[in-house]
Tab-separated table of C-alpha atoms and ligand atoms in Angstrom:
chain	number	residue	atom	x	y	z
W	19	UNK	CA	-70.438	-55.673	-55.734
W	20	UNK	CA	-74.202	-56.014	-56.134
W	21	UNK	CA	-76.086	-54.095	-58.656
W	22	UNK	CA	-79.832	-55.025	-58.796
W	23	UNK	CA	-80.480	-58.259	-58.319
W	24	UNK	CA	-76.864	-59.515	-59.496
W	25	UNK	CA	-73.788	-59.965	-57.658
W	26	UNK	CA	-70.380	-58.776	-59.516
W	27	UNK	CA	-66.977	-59.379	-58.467
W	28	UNK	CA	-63.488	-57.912	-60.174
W	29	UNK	CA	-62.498	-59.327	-63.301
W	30	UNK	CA	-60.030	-56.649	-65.183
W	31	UNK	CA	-58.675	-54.027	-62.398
W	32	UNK	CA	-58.477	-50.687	-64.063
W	33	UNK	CA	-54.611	-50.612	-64.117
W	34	UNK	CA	-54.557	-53.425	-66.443
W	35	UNK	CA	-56.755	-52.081	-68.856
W	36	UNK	CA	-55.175	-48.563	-69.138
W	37	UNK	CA	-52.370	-50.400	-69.906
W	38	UNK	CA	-53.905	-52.429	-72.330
W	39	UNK	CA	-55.628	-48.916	-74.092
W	40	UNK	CA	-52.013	-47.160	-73.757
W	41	UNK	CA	-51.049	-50.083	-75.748
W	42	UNK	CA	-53.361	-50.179	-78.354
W	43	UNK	CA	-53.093	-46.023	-78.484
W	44	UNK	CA	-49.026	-46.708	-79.848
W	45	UNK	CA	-50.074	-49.096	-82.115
W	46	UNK	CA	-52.962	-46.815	-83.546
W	47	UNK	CA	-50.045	-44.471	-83.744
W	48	UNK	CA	-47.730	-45.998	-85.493
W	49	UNK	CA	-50.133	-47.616	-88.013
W	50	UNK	CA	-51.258	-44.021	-88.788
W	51	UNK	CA	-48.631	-41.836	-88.698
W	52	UNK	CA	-49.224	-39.725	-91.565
W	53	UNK	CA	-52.736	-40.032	-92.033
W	54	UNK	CA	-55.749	-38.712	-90.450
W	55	UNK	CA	-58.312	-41.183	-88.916
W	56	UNK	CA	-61.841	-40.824	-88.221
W	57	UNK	CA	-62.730	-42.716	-85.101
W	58	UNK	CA	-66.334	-43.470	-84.607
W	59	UNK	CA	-67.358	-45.020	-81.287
W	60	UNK	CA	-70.193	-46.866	-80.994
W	61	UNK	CA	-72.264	-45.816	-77.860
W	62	UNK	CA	-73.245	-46.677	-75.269
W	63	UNK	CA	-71.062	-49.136	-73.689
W	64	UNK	CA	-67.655	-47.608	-75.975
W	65	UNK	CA	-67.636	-44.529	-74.209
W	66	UNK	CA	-64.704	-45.084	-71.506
W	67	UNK	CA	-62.669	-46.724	-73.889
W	68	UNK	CA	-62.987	-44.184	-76.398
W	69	UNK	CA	-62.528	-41.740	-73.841
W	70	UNK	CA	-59.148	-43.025	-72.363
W	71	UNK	CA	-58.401	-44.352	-76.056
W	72	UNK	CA	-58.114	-40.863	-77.546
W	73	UNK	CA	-56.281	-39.434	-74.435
W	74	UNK	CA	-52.874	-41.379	-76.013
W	75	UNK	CA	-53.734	-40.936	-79.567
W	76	UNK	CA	-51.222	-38.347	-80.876
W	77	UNK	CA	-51.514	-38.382	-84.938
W	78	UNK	CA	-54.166	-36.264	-86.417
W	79	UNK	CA	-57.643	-37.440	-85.714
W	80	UNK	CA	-61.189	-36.494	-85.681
W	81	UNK	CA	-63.661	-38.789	-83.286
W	82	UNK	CA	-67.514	-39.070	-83.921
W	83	UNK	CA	-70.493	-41.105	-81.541
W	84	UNK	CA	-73.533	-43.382	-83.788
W	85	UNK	CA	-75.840	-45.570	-81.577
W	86	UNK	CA	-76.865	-48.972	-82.983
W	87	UNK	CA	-80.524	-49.297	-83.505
W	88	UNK	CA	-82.551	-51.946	-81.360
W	89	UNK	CA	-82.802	-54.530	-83.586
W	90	UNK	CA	-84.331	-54.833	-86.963
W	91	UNK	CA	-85.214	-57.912	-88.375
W	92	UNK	CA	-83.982	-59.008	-91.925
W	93	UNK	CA	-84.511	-61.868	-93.734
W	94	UNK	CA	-80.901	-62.203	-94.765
W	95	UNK	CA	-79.010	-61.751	-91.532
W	96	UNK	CA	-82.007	-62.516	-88.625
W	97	UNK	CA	-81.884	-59.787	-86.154
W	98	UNK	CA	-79.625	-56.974	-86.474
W	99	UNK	CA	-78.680	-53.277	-85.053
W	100	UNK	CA	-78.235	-50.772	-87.546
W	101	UNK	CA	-76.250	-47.798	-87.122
W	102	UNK	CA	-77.712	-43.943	-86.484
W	103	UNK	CA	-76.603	-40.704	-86.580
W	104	UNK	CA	-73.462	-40.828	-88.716
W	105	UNK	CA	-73.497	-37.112	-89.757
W	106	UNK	CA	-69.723	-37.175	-91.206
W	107	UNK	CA	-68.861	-37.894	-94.790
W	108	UNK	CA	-66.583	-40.782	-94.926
W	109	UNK	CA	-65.822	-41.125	-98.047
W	110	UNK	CA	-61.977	-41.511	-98.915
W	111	UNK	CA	-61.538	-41.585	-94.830
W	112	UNK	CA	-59.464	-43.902	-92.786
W	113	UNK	CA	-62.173	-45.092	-90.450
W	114	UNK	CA	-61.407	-46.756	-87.020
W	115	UNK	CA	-64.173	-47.808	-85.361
W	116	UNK	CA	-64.336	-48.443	-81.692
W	117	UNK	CA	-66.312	-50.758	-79.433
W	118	UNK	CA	-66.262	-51.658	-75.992
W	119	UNK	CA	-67.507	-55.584	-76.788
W	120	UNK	CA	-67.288	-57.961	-79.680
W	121	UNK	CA	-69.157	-61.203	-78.795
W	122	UNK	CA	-71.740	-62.807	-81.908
W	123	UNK	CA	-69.808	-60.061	-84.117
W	124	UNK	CA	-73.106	-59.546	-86.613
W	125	UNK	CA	-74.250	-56.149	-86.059
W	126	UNK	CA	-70.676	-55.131	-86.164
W	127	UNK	CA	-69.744	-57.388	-89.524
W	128	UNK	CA	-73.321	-55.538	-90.701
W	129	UNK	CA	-72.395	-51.803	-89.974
W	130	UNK	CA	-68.712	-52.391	-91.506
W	131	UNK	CA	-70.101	-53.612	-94.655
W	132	UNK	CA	-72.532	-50.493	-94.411
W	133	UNK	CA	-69.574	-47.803	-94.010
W	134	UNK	CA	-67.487	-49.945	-96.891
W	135	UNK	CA	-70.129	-48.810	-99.214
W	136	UNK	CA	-69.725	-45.174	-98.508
W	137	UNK	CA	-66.230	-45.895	-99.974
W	138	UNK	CA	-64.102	-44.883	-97.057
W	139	UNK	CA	-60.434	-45.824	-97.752
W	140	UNK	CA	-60.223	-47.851	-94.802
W	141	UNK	CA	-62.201	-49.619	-92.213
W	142	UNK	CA	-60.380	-51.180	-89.282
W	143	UNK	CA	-62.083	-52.043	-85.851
W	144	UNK	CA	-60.418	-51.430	-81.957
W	145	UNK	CA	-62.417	-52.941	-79.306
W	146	UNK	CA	-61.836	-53.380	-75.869
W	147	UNK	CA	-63.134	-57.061	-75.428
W	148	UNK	CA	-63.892	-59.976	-77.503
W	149	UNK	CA	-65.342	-63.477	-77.380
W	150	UNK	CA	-63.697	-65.248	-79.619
W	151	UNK	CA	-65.922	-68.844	-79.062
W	152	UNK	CA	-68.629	-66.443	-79.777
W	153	UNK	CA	-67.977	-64.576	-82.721
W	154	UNK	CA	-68.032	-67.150	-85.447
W	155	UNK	CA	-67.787	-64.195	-87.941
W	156	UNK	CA	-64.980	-63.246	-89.880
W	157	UNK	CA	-64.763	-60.132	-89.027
W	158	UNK	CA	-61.596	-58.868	-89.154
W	159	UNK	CA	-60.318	-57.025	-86.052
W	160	UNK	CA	-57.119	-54.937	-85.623
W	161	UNK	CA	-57.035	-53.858	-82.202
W	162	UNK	CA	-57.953	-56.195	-79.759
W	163	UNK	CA	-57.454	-55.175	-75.992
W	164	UNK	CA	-58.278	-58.803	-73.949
W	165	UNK	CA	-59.549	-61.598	-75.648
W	166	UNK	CA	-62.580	-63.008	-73.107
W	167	UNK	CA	-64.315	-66.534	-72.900
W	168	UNK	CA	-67.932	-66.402	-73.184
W	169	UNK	CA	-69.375	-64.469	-69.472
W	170	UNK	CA	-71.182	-61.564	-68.751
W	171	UNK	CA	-69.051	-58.824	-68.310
W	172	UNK	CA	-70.169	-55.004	-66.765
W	173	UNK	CA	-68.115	-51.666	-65.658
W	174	UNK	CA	-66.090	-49.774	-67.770
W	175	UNK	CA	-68.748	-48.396	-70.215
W	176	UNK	CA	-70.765	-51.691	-69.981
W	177	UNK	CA	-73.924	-52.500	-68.018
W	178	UNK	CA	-76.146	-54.779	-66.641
W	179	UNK	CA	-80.050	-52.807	-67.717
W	180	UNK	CA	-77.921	-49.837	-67.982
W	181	UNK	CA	-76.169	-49.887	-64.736
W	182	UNK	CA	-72.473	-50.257	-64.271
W	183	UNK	CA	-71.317	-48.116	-67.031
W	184	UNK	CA	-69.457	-45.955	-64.726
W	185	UNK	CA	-67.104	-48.625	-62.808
W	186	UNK	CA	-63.450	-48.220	-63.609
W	187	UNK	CA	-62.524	-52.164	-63.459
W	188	UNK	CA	-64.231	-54.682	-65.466
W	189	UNK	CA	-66.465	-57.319	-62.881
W	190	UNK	CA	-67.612	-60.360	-63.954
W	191	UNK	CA	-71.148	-62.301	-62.435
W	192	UNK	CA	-69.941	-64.005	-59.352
W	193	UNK	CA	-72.054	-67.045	-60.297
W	194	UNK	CA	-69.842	-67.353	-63.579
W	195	UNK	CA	-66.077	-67.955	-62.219
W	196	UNK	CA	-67.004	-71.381	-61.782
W	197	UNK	CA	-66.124	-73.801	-64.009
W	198	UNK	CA	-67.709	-73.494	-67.486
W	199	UNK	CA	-66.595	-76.461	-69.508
W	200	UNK	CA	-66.643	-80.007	-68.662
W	201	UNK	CA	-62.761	-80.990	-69.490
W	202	UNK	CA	-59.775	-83.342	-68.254
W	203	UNK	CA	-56.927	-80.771	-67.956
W	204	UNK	CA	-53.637	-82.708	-66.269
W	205	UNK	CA	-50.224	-81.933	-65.588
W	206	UNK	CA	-48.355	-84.948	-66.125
W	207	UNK	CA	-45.012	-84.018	-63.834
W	208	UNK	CA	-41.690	-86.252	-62.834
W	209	UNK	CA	-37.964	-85.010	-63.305
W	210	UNK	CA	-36.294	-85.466	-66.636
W	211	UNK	CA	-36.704	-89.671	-67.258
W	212	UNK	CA	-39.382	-90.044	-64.989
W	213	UNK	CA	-41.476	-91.566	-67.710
W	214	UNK	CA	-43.501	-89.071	-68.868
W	215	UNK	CA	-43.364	-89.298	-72.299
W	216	UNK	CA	-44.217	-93.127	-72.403
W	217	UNK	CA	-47.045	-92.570	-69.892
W	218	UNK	CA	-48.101	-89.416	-71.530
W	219	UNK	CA	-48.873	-91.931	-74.904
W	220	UNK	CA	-50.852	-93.904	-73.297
W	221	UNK	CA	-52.382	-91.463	-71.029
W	222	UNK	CA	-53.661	-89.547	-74.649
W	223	UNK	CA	-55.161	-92.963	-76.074
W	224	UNK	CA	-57.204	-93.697	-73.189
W	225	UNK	CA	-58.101	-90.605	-72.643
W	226	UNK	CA	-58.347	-88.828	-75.725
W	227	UNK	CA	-56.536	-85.808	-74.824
W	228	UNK	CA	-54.756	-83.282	-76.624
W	229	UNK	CA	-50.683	-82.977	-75.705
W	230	UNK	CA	-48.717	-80.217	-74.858
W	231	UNK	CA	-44.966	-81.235	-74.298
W	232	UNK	CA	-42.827	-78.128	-74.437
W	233	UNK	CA	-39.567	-80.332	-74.904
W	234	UNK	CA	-41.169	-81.654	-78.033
W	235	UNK	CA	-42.475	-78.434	-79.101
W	236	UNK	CA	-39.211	-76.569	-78.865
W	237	UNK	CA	-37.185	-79.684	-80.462
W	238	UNK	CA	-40.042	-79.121	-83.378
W	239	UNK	CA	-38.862	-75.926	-83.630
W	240	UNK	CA	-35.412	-75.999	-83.269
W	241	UNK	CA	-35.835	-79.174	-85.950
W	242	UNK	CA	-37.635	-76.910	-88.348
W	243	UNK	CA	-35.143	-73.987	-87.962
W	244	UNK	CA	-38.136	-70.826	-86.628
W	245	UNK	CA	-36.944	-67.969	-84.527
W	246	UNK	CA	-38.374	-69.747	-81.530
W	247	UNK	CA	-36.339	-72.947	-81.740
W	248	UNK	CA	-33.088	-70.562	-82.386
W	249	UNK	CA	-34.054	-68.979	-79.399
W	250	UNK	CA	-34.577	-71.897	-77.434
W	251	UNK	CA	-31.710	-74.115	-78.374
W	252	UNK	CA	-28.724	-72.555	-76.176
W	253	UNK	CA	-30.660	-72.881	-73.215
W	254	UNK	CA	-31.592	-75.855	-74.082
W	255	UNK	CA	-28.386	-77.855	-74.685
W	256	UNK	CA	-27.256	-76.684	-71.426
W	257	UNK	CA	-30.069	-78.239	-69.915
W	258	UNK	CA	-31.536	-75.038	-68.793
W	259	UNK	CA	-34.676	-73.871	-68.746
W	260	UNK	CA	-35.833	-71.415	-71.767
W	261	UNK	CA	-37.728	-68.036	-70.214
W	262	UNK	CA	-40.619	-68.389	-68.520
W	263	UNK	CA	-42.491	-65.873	-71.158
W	264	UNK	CA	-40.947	-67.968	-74.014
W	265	UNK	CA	-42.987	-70.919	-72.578
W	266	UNK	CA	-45.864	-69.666	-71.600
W	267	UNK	CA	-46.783	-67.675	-74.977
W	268	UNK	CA	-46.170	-70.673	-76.839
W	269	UNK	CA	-48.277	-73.247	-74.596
W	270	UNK	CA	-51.047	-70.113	-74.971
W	271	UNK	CA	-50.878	-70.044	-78.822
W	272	UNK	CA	-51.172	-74.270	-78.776
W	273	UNK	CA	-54.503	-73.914	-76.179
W	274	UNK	CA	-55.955	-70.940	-79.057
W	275	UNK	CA	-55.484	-73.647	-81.828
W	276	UNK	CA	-57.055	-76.337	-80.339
W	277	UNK	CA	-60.777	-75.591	-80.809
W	278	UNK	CA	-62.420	-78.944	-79.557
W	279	UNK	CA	-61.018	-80.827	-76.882
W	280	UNK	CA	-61.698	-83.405	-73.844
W	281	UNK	CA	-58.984	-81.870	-72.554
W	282	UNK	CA	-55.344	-81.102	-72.522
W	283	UNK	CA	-52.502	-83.386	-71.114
W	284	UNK	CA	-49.295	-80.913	-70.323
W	285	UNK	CA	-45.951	-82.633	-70.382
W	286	UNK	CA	-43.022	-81.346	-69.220
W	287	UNK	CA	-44.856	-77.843	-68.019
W	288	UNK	CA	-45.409	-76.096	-65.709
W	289	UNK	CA	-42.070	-76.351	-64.701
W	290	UNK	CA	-41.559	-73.055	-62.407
W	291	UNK	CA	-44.842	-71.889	-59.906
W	292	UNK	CA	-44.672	-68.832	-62.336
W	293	UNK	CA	-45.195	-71.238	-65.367
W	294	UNK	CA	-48.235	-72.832	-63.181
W	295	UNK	CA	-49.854	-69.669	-62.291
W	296	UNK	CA	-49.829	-68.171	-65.528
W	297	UNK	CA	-51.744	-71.601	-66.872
W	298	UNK	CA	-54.415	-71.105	-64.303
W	299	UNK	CA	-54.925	-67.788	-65.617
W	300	UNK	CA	-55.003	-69.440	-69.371
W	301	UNK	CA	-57.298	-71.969	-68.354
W	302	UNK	CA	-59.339	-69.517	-66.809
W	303	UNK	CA	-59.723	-67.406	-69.441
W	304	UNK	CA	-60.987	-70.060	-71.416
W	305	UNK	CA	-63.147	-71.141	-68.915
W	306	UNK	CA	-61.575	-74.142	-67.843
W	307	UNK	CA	-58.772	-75.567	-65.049
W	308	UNK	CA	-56.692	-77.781	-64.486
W	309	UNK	CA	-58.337	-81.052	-62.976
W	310	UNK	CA	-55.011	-82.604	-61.564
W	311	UNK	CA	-51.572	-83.099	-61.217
W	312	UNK	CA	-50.253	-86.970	-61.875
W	313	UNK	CA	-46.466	-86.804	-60.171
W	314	UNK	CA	-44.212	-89.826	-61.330
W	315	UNK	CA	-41.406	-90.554	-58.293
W	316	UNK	CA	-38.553	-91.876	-59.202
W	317	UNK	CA	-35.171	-92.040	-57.316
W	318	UNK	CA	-32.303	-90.051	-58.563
W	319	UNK	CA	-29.390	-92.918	-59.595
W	320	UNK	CA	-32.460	-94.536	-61.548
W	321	UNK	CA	-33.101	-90.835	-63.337
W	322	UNK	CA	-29.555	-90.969	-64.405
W	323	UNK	CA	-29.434	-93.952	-65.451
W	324	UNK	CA	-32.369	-93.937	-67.789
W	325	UNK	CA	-31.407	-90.737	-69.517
W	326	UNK	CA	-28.022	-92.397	-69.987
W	327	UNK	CA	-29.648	-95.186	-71.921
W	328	UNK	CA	-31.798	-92.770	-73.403
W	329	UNK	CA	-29.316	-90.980	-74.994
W	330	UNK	CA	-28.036	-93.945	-76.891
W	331	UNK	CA	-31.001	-93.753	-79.264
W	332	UNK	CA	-32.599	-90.610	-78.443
W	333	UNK	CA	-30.230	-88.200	-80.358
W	334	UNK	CA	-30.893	-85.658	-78.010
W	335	UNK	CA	-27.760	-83.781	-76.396
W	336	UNK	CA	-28.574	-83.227	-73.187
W	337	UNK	CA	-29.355	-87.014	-72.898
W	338	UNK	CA	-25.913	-87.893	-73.087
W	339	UNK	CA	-23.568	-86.023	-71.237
W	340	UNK	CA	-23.649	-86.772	-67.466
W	341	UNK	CA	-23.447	-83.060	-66.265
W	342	UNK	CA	-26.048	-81.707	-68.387
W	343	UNK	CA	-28.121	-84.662	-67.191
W	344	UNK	CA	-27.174	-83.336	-63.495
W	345	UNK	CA	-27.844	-79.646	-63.987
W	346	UNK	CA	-31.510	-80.818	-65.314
W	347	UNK	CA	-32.211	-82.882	-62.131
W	348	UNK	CA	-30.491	-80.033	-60.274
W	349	UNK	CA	-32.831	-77.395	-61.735
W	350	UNK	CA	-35.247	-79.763	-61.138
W	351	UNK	CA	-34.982	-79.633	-57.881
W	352	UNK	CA	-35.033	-76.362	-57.493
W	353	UNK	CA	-37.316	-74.683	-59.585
W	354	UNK	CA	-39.586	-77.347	-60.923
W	355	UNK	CA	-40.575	-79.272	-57.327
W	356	UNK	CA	-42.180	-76.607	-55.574
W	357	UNK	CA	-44.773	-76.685	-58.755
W	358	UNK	CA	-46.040	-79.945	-57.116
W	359	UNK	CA	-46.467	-77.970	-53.629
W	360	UNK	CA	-48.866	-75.487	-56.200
W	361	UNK	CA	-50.915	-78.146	-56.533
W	362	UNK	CA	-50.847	-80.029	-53.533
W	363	UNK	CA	-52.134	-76.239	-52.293
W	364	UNK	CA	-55.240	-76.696	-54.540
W	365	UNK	CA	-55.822	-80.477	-53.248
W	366	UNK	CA	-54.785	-81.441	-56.675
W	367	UNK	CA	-51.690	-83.790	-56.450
W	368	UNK	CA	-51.472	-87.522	-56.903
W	369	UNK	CA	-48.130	-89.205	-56.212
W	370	UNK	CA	-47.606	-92.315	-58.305
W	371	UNK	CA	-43.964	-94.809	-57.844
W	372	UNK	CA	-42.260	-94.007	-61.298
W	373	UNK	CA	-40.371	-97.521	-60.935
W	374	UNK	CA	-41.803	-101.220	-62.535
W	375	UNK	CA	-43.827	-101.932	-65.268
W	376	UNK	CA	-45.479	-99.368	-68.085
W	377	UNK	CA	-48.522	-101.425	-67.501
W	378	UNK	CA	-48.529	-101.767	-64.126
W	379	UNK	CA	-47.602	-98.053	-63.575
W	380	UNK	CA	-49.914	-97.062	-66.126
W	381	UNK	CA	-52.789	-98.752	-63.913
W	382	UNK	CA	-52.049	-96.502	-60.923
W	383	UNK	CA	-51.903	-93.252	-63.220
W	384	UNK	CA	-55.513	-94.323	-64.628
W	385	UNK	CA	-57.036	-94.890	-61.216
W	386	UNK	CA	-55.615	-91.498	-59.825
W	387	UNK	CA	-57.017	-90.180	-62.976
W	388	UNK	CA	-60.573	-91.819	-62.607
W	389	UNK	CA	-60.724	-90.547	-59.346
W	390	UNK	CA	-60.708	-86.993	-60.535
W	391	UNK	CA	-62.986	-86.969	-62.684
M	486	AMP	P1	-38.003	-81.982	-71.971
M	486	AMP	O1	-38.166	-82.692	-73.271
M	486	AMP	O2	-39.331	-81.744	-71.296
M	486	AMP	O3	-37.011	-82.661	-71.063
M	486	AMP	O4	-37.427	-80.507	-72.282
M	486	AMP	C1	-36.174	-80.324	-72.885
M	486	AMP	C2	-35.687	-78.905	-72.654
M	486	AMP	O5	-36.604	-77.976	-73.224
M	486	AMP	C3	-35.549	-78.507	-71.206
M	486	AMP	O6	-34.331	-78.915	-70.614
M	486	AMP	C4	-35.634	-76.980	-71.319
M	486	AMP	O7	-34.441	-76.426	-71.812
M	486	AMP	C5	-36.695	-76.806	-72.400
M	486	AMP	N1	-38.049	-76.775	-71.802
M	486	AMP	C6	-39.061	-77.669	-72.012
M	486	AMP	N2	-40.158	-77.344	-71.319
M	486	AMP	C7	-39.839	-76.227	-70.616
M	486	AMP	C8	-40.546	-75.414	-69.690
M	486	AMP	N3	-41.805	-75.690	-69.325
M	486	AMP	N4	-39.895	-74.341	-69.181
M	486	AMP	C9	-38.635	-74.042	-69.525
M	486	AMP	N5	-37.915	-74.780	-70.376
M	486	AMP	C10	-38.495	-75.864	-70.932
């Protein structure tokens, strides 16, 4: 889609975000049951969100429109919107403001402290989108609908020179899916005993990357007793695999904590093509992708046999018992090989022999790696 001199193409389709505002409408709900909000969206760009916001809000509510100035300078804060037009009285008021965008978060951290001293009894914020490596505020924000990395965004109430507004999906510049940041992402993949995790080590020093091994994570958990270990361990001792979602919200919260990275080494995921396509779409979103897939081959008997001897030390379970050892290579098989043929797809798939030395193995890894980058 071209508007002026800029070409768009679809980012958020509009079914996704009405589900996203239904969403946020229940929890808006819920949180204020018996009390009686005052919304005030700021215009332009809130308008369709506040719009399809307030068509699920059910508890008592009143909605209002301010602008934000252009900017004003000030010597405290550097440039900064103030908002016009508030004709309500908000004092004693539980105030929920809405915007469609949060990016640098100032003029919104600015107006919030503005309202607080009108003494409402609350102030919480709903907006649509934020940019999170943006706003370096601490703004505090209640109802987030998608969390955004840092590219220029039009349609639904936003605009590029004040076109776009009315588009019912969300389009990003065409110019901006590429690649934003310069990182080694790799999916280290072999069947259980492959070698991973002594590769993986030495993979990490060389490369100074950050690891994310669901095995270890869940064992961490499971070790430390949280709801998520609990959750995981049944599957686990069977040598299943735990839920895709289970996985895949987990490996999303460890990418969000990692702030500064060369790059992320994942162990032991993706381990179904569902796993694999929801990381493109993390990586994506955080304006990165995975460089490329290092595949450790080695035969079956030799799998078994290295678990086996594994299991002597390891402490682990499912390291010791021959049929849980089977249904893992079985599973393996089945759900976790066609992940290679994901990224053989995207021209992404080295094939390293998973038998002979660490060193010498290691070698080949670091030239398949080299040759990515
Ligand atoms: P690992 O240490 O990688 O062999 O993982 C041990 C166990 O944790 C597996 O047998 C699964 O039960 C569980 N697990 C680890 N990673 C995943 C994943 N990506 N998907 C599903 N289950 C996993």
């Amino acid at each position: 889609m071209k508007i002026k001199d800029k070409e768009f193409e679809l980012y958020i389709d509009n079914t996704k975000i009405i589900n996203k505002v239904k969403a946020l409408a229940e929890q808006i709900n819920e949180d204020y049951k018996d009390k009686n909000p005052l919304f005030i969206a700021i215009l332009n760009g809130s308008f369709m969100f506040a719009g399809d916001l307030m068509k699920y809000v059910d508890v008592d509510s009143q909605i209002t429109f301010i602008k934000v100035s252009s900017y004003v300078a000030t010597q405290s804060t550097g440039n900064i919107k103030e908002a016009i037009g508030l004709q309500e009285n908000i004092f004693q008021r539980d105030i929920i403001i809405i915007e469609d965008i949060v990016d640098s978060g100032k003029t919104l951290t600015h107006i919030t402290e503005r309202f607080k001293e009108l003494g409402p009894k609350s102030v919480e914020i709903a907006t649509l989108l934020h940019k999170p490596e943006v706003n370096k505020t601490d703004l505090s924000l209640k109802y987030v609908g998608f969390d955004i990395p840092n590219k220029f965004v039009i349609g639904y109430g936003l605009d590029y020179d004040g076109y776009g507004r009315n588009e019912q999906c969300i389009y990003q510049l065409s110019e901006e899916k590429t690649i934003t940041k310069n990182m080694l992402n790799l999916v280290l993949f072999g069947p259980p005993g492959a070698g991973k995790g002594t590769q993986s080590e030495k993979i990490i020093d060389k490369y100074k990357l950050t690891h994310i091994a669901t095995g270890d994570l869940f064992r961490k958990n499971l070790s430390e007793g949280t709801a998520l270990g609990k959750l995981a361990q049944g599957y686990m001792d069977e040598g299943h695999l735990v839920p895709d979602q289970v996985v895949i919200d987990m490996v999303d919260q460890k990418i969000r904590e990692t702030a500064d990275t060369n790059g992320f080494i994942f162990d032991g995921f993706p381990r179904t093509v569902a796993q694999a396509e929801a990381l493109d779409e993390l990586l994506t979103k955080n304006g990165t992708a995975i460089s490329g897939m290092i595949a450790l081959e080695v035969s079956e008997e030799e799998l078994v046999n290295r678990i086996l001897e594994r299991g002597k030390t390891s402490g682990r379970a499912d390291d010791q018992n021959i049929e849980k050892i089977q249904t893992r290579v079985k599973i393996y098989n089945n759900e976790t090989l066609p992940v290679a043929s994901f990224y053989k797809a995207q021209n992404k798939f080295s094939s390293i022999n998973g038998i002979g030395g660490i060193d010498d193995i290691f070698e080949n890894i670091s030239a398949a790696i080299d040759a990515l980058k």
